[in-house]
Amino acid sequence: MIRPGALKYFILKVDPKKNMLFNPEESIDFNGNTGPFLQYTHARIRSLLRKAADNGIDYTTTAHTQVGKAEKDLIKSIYEFREVVQTAGNTMSPALIANYAFDLAKDFNRFYQETPIFKEGDSDKRNLRLQISELTALVIKNAMALLGIKVPEKM
């Protein structure tokens, strides 16, 4: 799953109008604009959600809570998926989807590093952050599926 995804992603992330040179080492790097990075980010989010379930956290409901800048930024990135897919279809450029998925994964990883989830004392904020995480995983999974790449639940 990882190797075929790495190869497909490496090819599809490049605009079809441009030339590219394949670099096998670069294509399997877990850091950077690669398929394995996106697959790992998806698996990491799924692990986070399993941890919530294992701890008996039902994050499906939240009361009204203050949404911070970090949450807003990630929600905005998620919201842009539909438009990116439409533009990619209109221009016949899967690279738009690939690079969008990479940017979303980077945004999530920044969010995860800077915004506490399980250490958050306010359960509504924690639940919102878990919901945003779940949506991010879903969008990454759907973007990768559009590229013909599977994402693992665990790595």
XYZ file of C-alpha atoms in Angstrom:
155
model
C 0.000 0.000 0.000
C 2.808 2.419 0.860
C 5.110 1.776 -2.127
C 2.438 1.934 -4.842
C 0.993 5.035 -3.159
C 4.424 6.639 -3.043
C 4.956 6.087 -6.762
C 1.468 7.218 -7.818
C 1.612 10.312 -5.644
C 5.093 11.273 -6.841
C 3.869 11.215 -10.434
C 0.474 12.842 -9.822
C 1.705 15.745 -7.698
C 3.432 17.257 -10.721
C 1.393 19.429 -13.062
C 0.721 17.375 -16.202
C 2.109 20.185 -18.373
C 5.533 20.001 -16.714
C 8.407 17.571 -17.068
C 9.577 15.616 -14.060
C 12.505 13.459 -13.007
C 11.663 10.496 -10.784
C 13.711 10.196 -7.594
C 12.976 6.922 -5.724
C 14.447 8.132 -2.411
C 12.451 11.336 -2.500
C 9.215 9.506 -3.297
C 9.267 7.414 -0.092
C 10.314 10.143 2.337
C 7.923 10.451 5.287
C 8.688 14.168 5.496
C 7.709 16.387 2.643
C 5.326 16.339 -0.275
C 5.057 12.544 -0.603
C 2.411 9.853 -0.565
C 3.849 8.215 2.572
C 3.630 11.546 4.424
C -0.077 11.770 3.588
C -0.657 8.102 4.421
C 1.126 8.558 7.750
C -0.889 11.684 8.575
C -4.131 9.802 7.922
C -2.992 6.866 10.070
C -1.908 9.265 12.816
C -5.331 10.921 12.893
C -7.084 7.532 12.936
C -4.861 6.547 15.879
C -5.862 9.748 17.671
C -9.550 8.923 17.156
C -9.033 5.330 18.377
C -7.389 6.730 21.498
C -10.461 8.897 22.089
C -12.744 5.888 21.696
C -10.537 3.751 23.977
C -10.839 6.460 26.631
C -14.631 6.532 26.311
C -14.724 9.983 24.735
C -17.854 10.583 22.663
C -16.783 13.544 20.576
C -19.810 13.502 18.272
C -21.578 16.235 20.195
C -20.418 19.662 21.268
C -22.114 22.596 22.838
C -21.445 26.103 21.650
C -17.782 26.741 22.098
C -15.356 29.443 21.103
C -13.549 28.510 17.906
C -9.943 29.631 17.909
C -7.767 30.709 15.000
C -6.139 27.285 14.679
C -9.518 25.574 14.363
C -10.813 28.199 11.913
C -7.753 27.850 9.691
C -8.089 24.079 9.500
C -11.853 24.243 8.902
C -11.214 26.712 6.068
C -8.699 24.319 4.512
C -11.179 21.433 4.741
C -13.908 23.561 3.188
C -11.757 24.294 0.124
C -11.680 20.616 -0.930
C -14.810 20.764 -3.054
C -13.553 23.723 -5.064
C -10.141 22.109 -5.570
C -11.780 18.933 -6.908
C -13.926 20.940 -9.315
C -10.956 22.938 -10.561
C -8.829 19.787 -10.910
C -11.566 18.188 -13.000
C -12.058 21.251 -15.166
C -8.327 21.587 -15.830
C -7.625 17.830 -15.881
C -4.877 18.307 -13.323
C -4.726 15.745 -10.506
C -1.720 17.681 -9.224
C -4.149 20.207 -7.725
C -5.715 17.492 -5.575
C -2.342 16.027 -4.617
C -0.898 19.373 -3.569
C -4.111 20.348 -1.755
C -3.925 17.094 0.240
C -0.304 17.828 1.122
C -1.159 21.358 2.275
C -4.054 20.017 4.356
C -1.803 17.414 5.968
C 0.787 20.110 6.757
C -1.959 22.310 8.221
C -3.234 19.439 10.362
C 0.236 18.539 11.618
C 0.828 22.170 12.608
C -2.592 22.250 14.296
C -1.832 19.016 16.158
C 1.542 20.285 17.375
C 0.267 23.693 18.501
C -3.233 22.869 19.789
C -3.771 20.474 22.686
C -6.503 17.928 22.147
C -6.498 15.457 25.038
C -4.887 17.955 27.425
C -7.672 20.471 26.707
C -9.680 20.991 29.907
C -12.829 22.128 28.116
C -14.533 18.968 26.801
C -16.449 20.925 24.153
C -13.206 22.337 22.719
C -11.609 18.881 22.874
C -14.600 17.344 21.080
C -14.545 20.044 18.411
C -10.849 19.421 17.807
C -11.498 15.687 17.518
C -14.324 16.359 15.052
C -12.049 18.576 12.980
C -9.402 15.842 13.091
C -11.906 13.273 11.864
C -12.986 15.540 8.999
C -9.360 16.109 8.060
C -8.745 12.349 7.894
C -11.848 11.902 5.751
C -10.798 14.616 3.304
C -7.258 13.216 3.047
C -8.709 9.746 2.442
C -11.089 11.060 -0.240
C -8.380 13.130 -1.935
C -6.048 10.159 -2.037
C -8.864 7.920 -3.332
C -9.386 10.357 -6.201
C -5.716 9.820 -7.015
C -6.113 6.033 -6.801
C -4.110 5.789 -3.580
C -5.213 3.903 -0.473
C -4.517 5.204 3.017
C -3.955 2.901 5.990
C -5.793 3.005 9.283
C -2.560 2.077 11.087
C 1.145 2.308 10.321
